[in-house]
Amino acid sequence: MTSLRPNAPPLRILLGPGPSECAPEVLAALARPTLGHLDPLFLSLMDEVRAGLRAAYRTENELAFPISGTGTAGMEAVLVNLLERDDAALVGVAGYFGARLAEIARRVGARVTEVRGEWGRALSPDDMRRAAGGKRFKILALVHGETSTGVVADLAAMRAVADELGALLVADCVTTLGGMPLEIDAWGVDGAYAGTQKCLAAPAGLSPVTLSARALASVAARKTPITSWYFDLALVKSYWSQDRAYHHTAPIQNIYALHEALRLLFDEGLAARWQRHARHARALWAGLTQMGLALLVPEAERLVPLTAVRVPTGIDEARVRRFLLERYSLEIGGGLGELKGRIWRIGLMGAGSKRANVELVLSALRAALAEQGWTAAADPLPAVHAAYANA
Amino acid sequence: MTSLRPNAPPLRILLGPGPSECAPEVLAALARPTLGHLDPLFLSLMDEVRAGLRAAYRTENELAFPISGTGTAGMEAVLVNLLERDDAALVGVAGYFGARLAEIARRVGARVTEVRGEWGRALSPDDMRRAAGGKRFKILALVHGETSTGVVADLAAMRAVADELGALLVADCVTTLGGMPLEIDAWGVDGAYAGTQKCLAAPAGLSPVTLSARALASVAARKTPITSWYFDLALVKSYWSQDRAYHHTAPIQNIYALHEALRLLFDEGLAARWQRHARHARALWAGLTQMGLALLVPEAERLVPLTAVRVPTGIDEARVRRFLLERYSLEIGGGLGELKGRIWRIGLMGAGSKRANVELVLSALRAALAEQGWTAAADPLPAVHAAYANA
């Protein structure tokens, strides 16, 4: 007969691309007893989560709720609702998640024009215009914070391009929601999805999505039914709205956790949360640079919650990560796709965005690199202290 | 600025169609600290979960893992992989979830033949044969435990029909996995999916799926790509197998909870778990009948974990449920679809399948019915005691 041992995971310091560590209050919320998914108390909680997501996304959109799946489920949900077979989609691809956007749009049957860019640089509005070649598109989709490269996109500038193309603007906000400025309404983003396991400091398993009124009108005007039932946002919306029409059994404890994560976000203040992430990221950048490590992305295009660091020549990058995990119980990420083996990805997200982690990861990296004979150009701490003094 | 109050859900006694209460050990597992989704310790845990699911499903299938979504996500995942546009699907529809199977198969583009049956009765192999009309089908799909009616299907008998039709046999095991006999290999089920929030006593949010070698061969022989990327089981399988190919960020804490739920299942023993569910269900049936309440489903076709009870004439069924929730913090379910307003659904699932709950729900129902002037035909307790004495 099968028998399993109890799982007793050690405490990790999670400074990779996500999941980030959960806030302790969020872990406590996860362990609260189950309510029925149609219990009046749970329905109230759902309303609070919707209100919280609207505030976090900075939108008045009626449609704002979590999909019961991970960030990729949110990506698929937005695309499968907005796109029909043979619709034209212009997709920015300068990293792993941009490529995934293009792939899912193709699966839905859209005619996809990829706008290819260097991994580690932002695509410009002119890159988009050139690739569009004067044609019209149903959507312009791109990644706001490209977790594979550490690049942030200028969504407000992309809105102007989308207007020229007659397109809805779709943005992947998995790594940016709650971690750096994101203005769904002010920037005119029509469709967005996010993750909970990054800057919100909740566990993975939900994907907050939002659609503008214009995007909803486009869904209502579809000529063909949505091929997915699970991701049919009109049905999910009926469940999350006052209709309470049964669609699926919400993952109750994940909703508790998201609610608690949002509560902590507003306790801190959204702008304060963004500033905290920026302060610690800048200190990290200063320290890494001072040590003599090169950052992949120019500062103006750099994602705040996740930093890509070039692996110095001759260094076995996987051995560095193993060293950090084994000696410090500290996780950072390796590269994905064409950056595999060439970068590390250091995330300072949610509860993990704090000074103790900045100084610890620098200290641990020095030890891991020294173990392979690489010597830091200088002690990073004075630069870190200076960054905090100026913050 | 938005501000949220902490969520402090009261303890509910969850005797509806699910979610059932989580075992306390499972709630504790949920609150354990996050591991990275590629952490070697987490990868070991994934392997244990796969082994546990194989044992719970009574299968040697290589493909057995949880989809990162709820039971409906599992349903969609199995159908979208097995069906291509214009494939013929024979679907048993004698309840709400059978109708959902047919609807999702249509969304995928299959030509669906529905085998309609009375809600509250099992479809027979001959019902299937008649509807098939001598034609061949890609799949024969039906619900093993129809949660909307409280009926269980005879899957072994359906295997013979599937063989005649040249079809793969697909079964919805959302409510049966871990709660009553289910023999994927012995019965020749090719595709199955389940829920975690029923007889496994874990939170909702994952859907264990399994496919037979024959089903996998059918997926490999597809002429068109799978329209869903999130539910593409070949990709998810690469993530769950030794390749560890990144697909999505697993909901770490939900996996902890499922692992713990499986650990408890094997500690108790699978057969013992089935017997426990049967023992308490029979005691409930005896008590309800003794009180003078009618059960919807004949005993030979009755689902063990969920019992459908007819609402007596003149009783406001929603008022009964409100009474139970407000006075006892006890939840039972109402009817769905065409049984709305006509039945209650009482679940004794997972950690909730115990004598205390049987006697409490009978006692509470008596009070709720008495409040509307309905008097029980007899005290149910002697019948309950007799049922336990004979168990």
JSON list of N, CA and C in Angstrom, two decimals, chain A residues 124-170:
[
{"chain": "A", "resi": 124, "resn": "SER", "atom": "N", "xyz": [9.99, 49.40, -28.69]},
{"chain": "A", "resi": 124, "resn": "SER", "atom": "CA", "xyz": [9.55, 50.79, -28.75]},
{"chain": "A", "resi": 124, "resn": "SER", "atom": "C", "xyz": [8.24, 50.87, -29.53]},
{"chain": "A", "resi": 125, "resn": "PRO", "atom": "N", "xyz": [7.50, 51.96, -29.34]},
{"chain": "A", "resi": 125, "resn": "PRO", "atom": "CA", "xyz": [6.30, 52.17, -30.15]},
{"chain": "A", "resi": 125, "resn": "PRO", "atom": "C", "xyz": [6.61, 52.08, -31.64]},
{"chain": "A", "resi": 126, "resn": "ASP", "atom": "N", "xyz": [7.77, 52.56, -32.05]},
{"chain": "A", "resi": 126, "resn": "ASP", "atom": "CA", "xyz": [8.10, 52.50, -33.48]},
{"chain": "A", "resi": 126, "resn": "ASP", "atom": "C", "xyz": [8.37, 51.06, -33.94]},
{"chain": "A", "resi": 127, "resn": "ASP", "atom": "N", "xyz": [8.92, 50.23, -33.07]},
{"chain": "A", "resi": 127, "resn": "ASP", "atom": "CA", "xyz": [9.05, 48.80, -33.41]},
{"chain": "A", "resi": 127, "resn": "ASP", "atom": "C", "xyz": [7.68, 48.23, -33.74]},
{"chain": "A", "resi": 128, "resn": "MET", "atom": "N", "xyz": [6.69, 48.61, -32.94]},
{"chain": "A", "resi": 128, "resn": "MET", "atom": "CA", "xyz": [5.33, 48.10, -33.13]},
{"chain": "A", "resi": 128, "resn": "MET", "atom": "C", "xyz": [4.76, 48.62, -34.45]},
{"chain": "A", "resi": 129, "resn": "ARG", "atom": "N", "xyz": [4.93, 49.92, -34.67]},
{"chain": "A", "resi": 129, "resn": "ARG", "atom": "CA", "xyz": [4.37, 50.52, -35.90]},
{"chain": "A", "resi": 129, "resn": "ARG", "atom": "C", "xyz": [4.98, 49.87, -37.14]},
{"chain": "A", "resi": 130, "resn": "ARG", "atom": "N", "xyz": [6.29, 49.69, -37.12]},
{"chain": "A", "resi": 130, "resn": "ARG", "atom": "CA", "xyz": [6.96, 49.09, -38.29]},
{"chain": "A", "resi": 130, "resn": "ARG", "atom": "C", "xyz": [6.40, 47.70, -38.56]},
{"chain": "A", "resi": 131, "resn": "ALA", "atom": "N", "xyz": [6.27, 46.90, -37.50]},
{"chain": "A", "resi": 131, "resn": "ALA", "atom": "CA", "xyz": [5.79, 45.52, -37.69]},
{"chain": "A", "resi": 131, "resn": "ALA", "atom": "C", "xyz": [4.33, 45.51, -38.14]},
{"chain": "A", "resi": 132, "resn": "ALA", "atom": "N", "xyz": [3.57, 46.50, -37.70]},
{"chain": "A", "resi": 132, "resn": "ALA", "atom": "CA", "xyz": [2.15, 46.56, -38.06]},
{"chain": "A", "resi": 132, "resn": "ALA", "atom": "C", "xyz": [1.99, 46.87, -39.55]},
{"chain": "A", "resi": 133, "resn": "GLY", "atom": "N", "xyz": [2.93, 47.60, -40.11]},
{"chain": "A", "resi": 133, "resn": "GLY", "atom": "CA", "xyz": [2.92, 47.88, -41.55]},
{"chain": "A", "resi": 133, "resn": "GLY", "atom": "C", "xyz": [1.63, 48.51, -42.03]},
{"chain": "A", "resi": 134, "resn": "GLY", "atom": "N", "xyz": [1.04, 49.37, -41.21]},
{"chain": "A", "resi": 134, "resn": "GLY", "atom": "CA", "xyz": [-0.15, 50.10, -41.64]},
{"chain": "A", "resi": 134, "resn": "GLY", "atom": "C", "xyz": [-1.44, 49.30, -41.60]},
{"chain": "A", "resi": 135, "resn": "LYS", "atom": "N", "xyz": [-1.35, 48.02, -41.21]},
{"chain": "A", "resi": 135, "resn": "LYS", "atom": "CA", "xyz": [-2.58, 47.22, -41.14]},
{"chain": "A", "resi": 135, "resn": "LYS", "atom": "C", "xyz": [-3.30, 47.43, -39.81]},
{"chain": "A", "resi": 136, "resn": "ARG", "atom": "N", "xyz": [-4.55, 46.98, -39.77]},
{"chain": "A", "resi": 136, "resn": "ARG", "atom": "CA", "xyz": [-5.32, 47.09, -38.53]},
{"chain": "A", "resi": 136, "resn": "ARG", "atom": "C", "xyz": [-5.27, 45.76, -37.77]},
{"chain": "A", "resi": 137, "resn": "PHE", "atom": "N", "xyz": [-5.39, 45.86, -36.46]},
{"chain": "A", "resi": 137, "resn": "PHE", "atom": "CA", "xyz": [-5.31, 44.66, -35.61]},
{"chain": "A", "resi": 137, "resn": "PHE", "atom": "C", "xyz": [-6.43, 44.67, -34.58]},
{"chain": "A", "resi": 138, "resn": "LYS", "atom": "N", "xyz": [-6.87, 43.47, -34.21]},
{"chain": "A", "resi": 138, "resn": "LYS", "atom": "CA", "xyz": [-7.89, 43.35, -33.16]},
{"chain": "A", "resi": 138, "resn": "LYS", "atom": "C", "xyz": [-7.28, 43.67, -31.80]},
{"chain": "A", "resi": 139, "resn": "ILE", "atom": "N", "xyz": [-6.09, 43.13, -31.56]},
{"chain": "A", "resi": 139, "resn": "ILE", "atom": "CA", "xyz": [-5.42, 43.44, -30.29]},
{"chain": "A", "resi": 139, "resn": "ILE", "atom": "C", "xyz": [-3.93, 43.74, -30.52]},
{"chain": "A", "resi": 140, "resn": "LEU", "atom": "N", "xyz": [-3.41, 44.57, -29.64]},
{"chain": "A", "resi": 140, "resn": "LEU", "atom": "CA", "xyz": [-1.97, 44.73, -29.50]},
{"chain": "A", "resi": 140, "resn": "LEU", "atom": "C", "xyz": [-1.65, 44.19, -28.11]},
{"chain": "A", "resi": 141, "resn": "ALA", "atom": "N", "xyz": [-0.87, 43.13, -28.05]},
{"chain": "A", "resi": 141, "resn": "ALA", "atom": "CA", "xyz": [-0.60, 42.48, -26.76]},
{"chain": "A", "resi": 141, "resn": "ALA", "atom": "C", "xyz": [0.88, 42.50, -26.46]},
{"chain": "A", "resi": 142, "resn": "LEU", "atom": "N", "xyz": [1.21, 42.80, -25.23]},
{"chain": "A", "resi": 142, "resn": "LEU", "atom": "CA", "xyz": [2.61, 42.74, -24.82]},
{"chain": "A", "resi": 142, "resn": "LEU", "atom": "C", "xyz": [2.71, 42.55, -23.32]},
{"chain": "A", "resi": 143, "resn": "VAL", "atom": "N", "xyz": [3.93, 42.26, -22.89]},
{"chain": "A", "resi": 143, "resn": "VAL", "atom": "CA", "xyz": [4.18, 42.00, -21.48]},
{"chain": "A", "resi": 143, "resn": "VAL", "atom": "C", "xyz": [4.60, 43.30, -20.80]},
{"chain": "A", "resi": 144, "resn": "HIS", "atom": "N", "xyz": [3.91, 43.67, -19.73]},
{"chain": "A", "resi": 144, "resn": "HIS", "atom": "CA", "xyz": [4.30, 44.88, -19.00]},
{"chain": "A", "resi": 144, "resn": "HIS", "atom": "C", "xyz": [5.63, 44.67, -18.31]},
{"chain": "A", "resi": 145, "resn": "GLY", "atom": "N", "xyz": [5.72, 43.62, -17.51]},
{"chain": "A", "resi": 145, "resn": "GLY", "atom": "CA", "xyz": [6.99, 43.32, -16.84]},
{"chain": "A", "resi": 145, "resn": "GLY", "atom": "C", "xyz": [7.47, 41.95, -17.29]},
{"chain": "A", "resi": 146, "resn": "GLU", "atom": "N", "xyz": [8.44, 41.90, -18.18]},
{"chain": "A", "resi": 146, "resn": "GLU", "atom": "CA", "xyz": [8.90, 40.62, -18.77]},
{"chain": "A", "resi": 146, "resn": "GLU", "atom": "C", "xyz": [9.82, 39.93, -17.77]},
{"chain": "A", "resi": 147, "resn": "THR", "atom": "N", "xyz": [9.27, 38.93, -17.08]},
{"chain": "A", "resi": 147, "resn": "THR", "atom": "CA", "xyz": [9.97, 38.26, -16.00]},
{"chain": "A", "resi": 147, "resn": "THR", "atom": "C", "xyz": [11.18, 37.48, -16.49]},
{"chain": "A", "resi": 148, "resn": "SER", "atom": "N", "xyz": [11.23, 37.17, -17.78]},
{"chain": "A", "resi": 148, "resn": "SER", "atom": "CA", "xyz": [12.37, 36.40, -18.28]},
{"chain": "A", "resi": 148, "resn": "SER", "atom": "C", "xyz": [13.59, 37.28, -18.55]},
{"chain": "A", "resi": 149, "resn": "THR", "atom": "N", "xyz": [13.37, 38.60, -18.68]},
{"chain": "A", "resi": 149, "resn": "THR", "atom": "CA", "xyz": [14.49, 39.49, -19.03]},
{"chain": "A", "resi": 149, "resn": "THR", "atom": "C", "xyz": [14.68, 40.63, -18.04]},
{"chain": "A", "resi": 150, "resn": "GLY", "atom": "N", "xyz": [13.64, 40.94, -17.26]},
{"chain": "A", "resi": 150, "resn": "GLY", "atom": "CA", "xyz": [13.74, 42.07, -16.34]},
{"chain": "A", "resi": 150, "resn": "GLY", "atom": "C", "xyz": [13.51, 43.41, -17.00]},
{"chain": "A", "resi": 151, "resn": "VAL", "atom": "N", "xyz": [12.67, 43.42, -18.04]},
{"chain": "A", "resi": 151, "resn": "VAL", "atom": "CA", "xyz": [12.38, 44.66, -18.78]},
{"chain": "A", "resi": 151, "resn": "VAL", "atom": "C", "xyz": [10.94, 45.09, -18.52]},
{"chain": "A", "resi": 152, "resn": "VAL", "atom": "N", "xyz": [10.74, 46.42, -18.39]},
{"chain": "A", "resi": 152, "resn": "VAL", "atom": "CA", "xyz": [9.38, 46.93, -18.25]},
{"chain": "A", "resi": 152, "resn": "VAL", "atom": "C", "xyz": [9.00, 47.67, -19.54]},
{"chain": "A", "resi": 153, "resn": "ALA", "atom": "N", "xyz": [7.74, 47.52, -19.95]},
{"chain": "A", "resi": 153, "resn": "ALA", "atom": "CA", "xyz": [7.26, 48.20, -21.16]},
{"chain": "A", "resi": 153, "resn": "ALA", "atom": "C", "xyz": [6.57, 49.50, -20.78]},
{"chain": "A", "resi": 154, "resn": "ASP", "atom": "N", "xyz": [6.57, 50.45, -21.70]},
{"chain": "A", "resi": 154, "resn": "ASP", "atom": "CA", "xyz": [5.88, 51.72, -21.50]},
{"chain": "A", "resi": 154, "resn": "ASP", "atom": "C", "xyz": [4.47, 51.59, -22.07]},
{"chain": "A", "resi": 155, "resn": "LEU", "atom": "N", "xyz": [3.53, 51.20, -21.21]},
{"chain": "A", "resi": 155, "resn": "LEU", "atom": "CA", "xyz": [2.18, 50.90, -21.70]},
{"chain": "A", "resi": 155, "resn": "LEU", "atom": "C", "xyz": [1.47, 52.14, -22.21]},
{"chain": "A", "resi": 156, "resn": "ALA", "atom": "N", "xyz": [1.70, 53.28, -21.55]},
{"chain": "A", "resi": 156, "resn": "ALA", "atom": "CA", "xyz": [1.02, 54.50, -21.99]},
{"chain": "A", "resi": 156, "resn": "ALA", "atom": "C", "xyz": [1.40, 54.83, -23.43]},
{"chain": "A", "resi": 157, "resn": "ALA", "atom": "N", "xyz": [2.67, 54.63, -23.77]},
{"chain": "A", "resi": 157, "resn": "ALA", "atom": "CA", "xyz": [3.11, 54.90, -25.15]},
{"chain": "A", "resi": 157, "resn": "ALA", "atom": "C", "xyz": [2.50, 53.88, -26.11]},
{"chain": "A", "resi": 158, "resn": "MET", "atom": "N", "xyz": [2.29, 52.66, -25.64]},
{"chain": "A", "resi": 158, "resn": "MET", "atom": "CA", "xyz": [1.71, 51.62, -26.50]},
{"chain": "A", "resi": 158, "resn": "MET", "atom": "C", "xyz": [0.23, 51.89, -26.78]},
{"chain": "A", "resi": 159, "resn": "ARG", "atom": "N", "xyz": [-0.42, 52.61, -25.87]},
{"chain": "A", "resi": 159, "resn": "ARG", "atom": "CA", "xyz": [-1.84, 52.96, -26.08]},
{"chain": "A", "resi": 159, "resn": "ARG", "atom": "C", "xyz": [-1.99, 53.77, -27.37]},
{"chain": "A", "resi": 160, "resn": "ALA", "atom": "N", "xyz": [-1.06, 54.70, -27.58]},
{"chain": "A", "resi": 160, "resn": "ALA", "atom": "CA", "xyz": [-1.13, 55.53, -28.79]},
{"chain": "A", "resi": 160, "resn": "ALA", "atom": "C", "xyz": [-1.01, 54.64, -30.03]},
{"chain": "A", "resi": 161, "resn": "VAL", "atom": "N", "xyz": [-0.12, 53.66, -29.98]},
{"chain": "A", "resi": 161, "resn": "VAL", "atom": "CA", "xyz": [0.04, 52.75, -31.12]},
{"chain": "A", "resi": 161, "resn": "VAL", "atom": "C", "xyz": [-1.25, 51.94, -31.32]},
{"chain": "A", "resi": 162, "resn": "ALA", "atom": "N", "xyz": [-1.79, 51.44, -30.23]},
{"chain": "A", "resi": 162, "resn": "ALA", "atom": "CA", "xyz": [-3.02, 50.64, -30.33]},
{"chain": "A", "resi": 162, "resn": "ALA", "atom": "C", "xyz": [-4.13, 51.47, -30.98]},
{"chain": "A", "resi": 163, "resn": "ASP", "atom": "N", "xyz": [-4.20, 52.76, -30.63]},
{"chain": "A", "resi": 163, "resn": "ASP", "atom": "CA", "xyz": [-5.22, 53.62, -31.23]},
{"chain": "A", "resi": 163, "resn": "ASP", "atom": "C", "xyz": [-5.01, 53.71, -32.74]},
{"chain": "A", "resi": 164, "resn": "GLU", "atom": "N", "xyz": [-3.77, 53.85, -33.16]},
{"chain": "A", "resi": 164, "resn": "GLU", "atom": "CA", "xyz": [-3.50, 53.93, -34.61]},
{"chain": "A", "resi": 164, "resn": "GLU", "atom": "C", "xyz": [-3.92, 52.66, -35.33]},
{"chain": "A", "resi": 165, "resn": "LEU", "atom": "N", "xyz": [-3.81, 51.51, -34.63]},
{"chain": "A", "resi": 165, "resn": "LEU", "atom": "CA", "xyz": [-4.11, 50.22, -35.26]},
{"chain": "A", "resi": 165, "resn": "LEU", "atom": "C", "xyz": [-5.57, 49.82, -35.09]},
{"chain": "A", "resi": 166, "resn": "GLY", "atom": "N", "xyz": [-6.34, 50.62, -34.33]},
{"chain": "A", "resi": 166, "resn": "GLY", "atom": "CA", "xyz": [-7.72, 50.24, -34.02]},
{"chain": "A", "resi": 166, "resn": "GLY", "atom": "C", "xyz": [-7.78, 49.04, -33.10]},
{"chain": "A", "resi": 167, "resn": "ALA", "atom": "N", "xyz": [-6.77, 48.89, -32.25]},
{"chain": "A", "resi": 167, "resn": "ALA", "atom": "CA", "xyz": [-6.62, 47.65, -31.47]},
{"chain": "A", "resi": 167, "resn": "ALA", "atom": "C", "xyz": [-6.93, 47.85, -30.00]},
{"chain": "A", "resi": 168, "resn": "LEU", "atom": "N", "xyz": [-7.39, 46.78, -29.38]},
{"chain": "A", "resi": 168, "resn": "LEU", "atom": "CA", "xyz": [-7.46, 46.72, -27.93]},
{"chain": "A", "resi": 168, "resn": "LEU", "atom": "C", "xyz": [-6.04, 46.49, -27.41]},
{"chain": "A", "resi": 169, "resn": "LEU", "atom": "N", "xyz": [-5.73, 47.12, -26.27]},
{"chain": "A", "resi": 169, "resn": "LEU", "atom": "CA", "xyz": [-4.39, 46.96, -25.69]},
{"chain": "A", "resi": 169, "resn": "LEU", "atom": "C", "xyz": [-4.45, 45.93, -24.56]},
{"chain": "A", "resi": 170, "resn": "VAL", "atom": "N", "xyz": [-3.67, 44.87, -24.71]},
{"chain": "A", "resi": 170, "resn": "VAL", "atom": "CA", "xyz": [-3.64, 43.78, -23.72]},
{"chain": "A", "resi": 170, "resn": "VAL", "atom": "C", "xyz": [-2.26, 43.73, -23.07]}
]
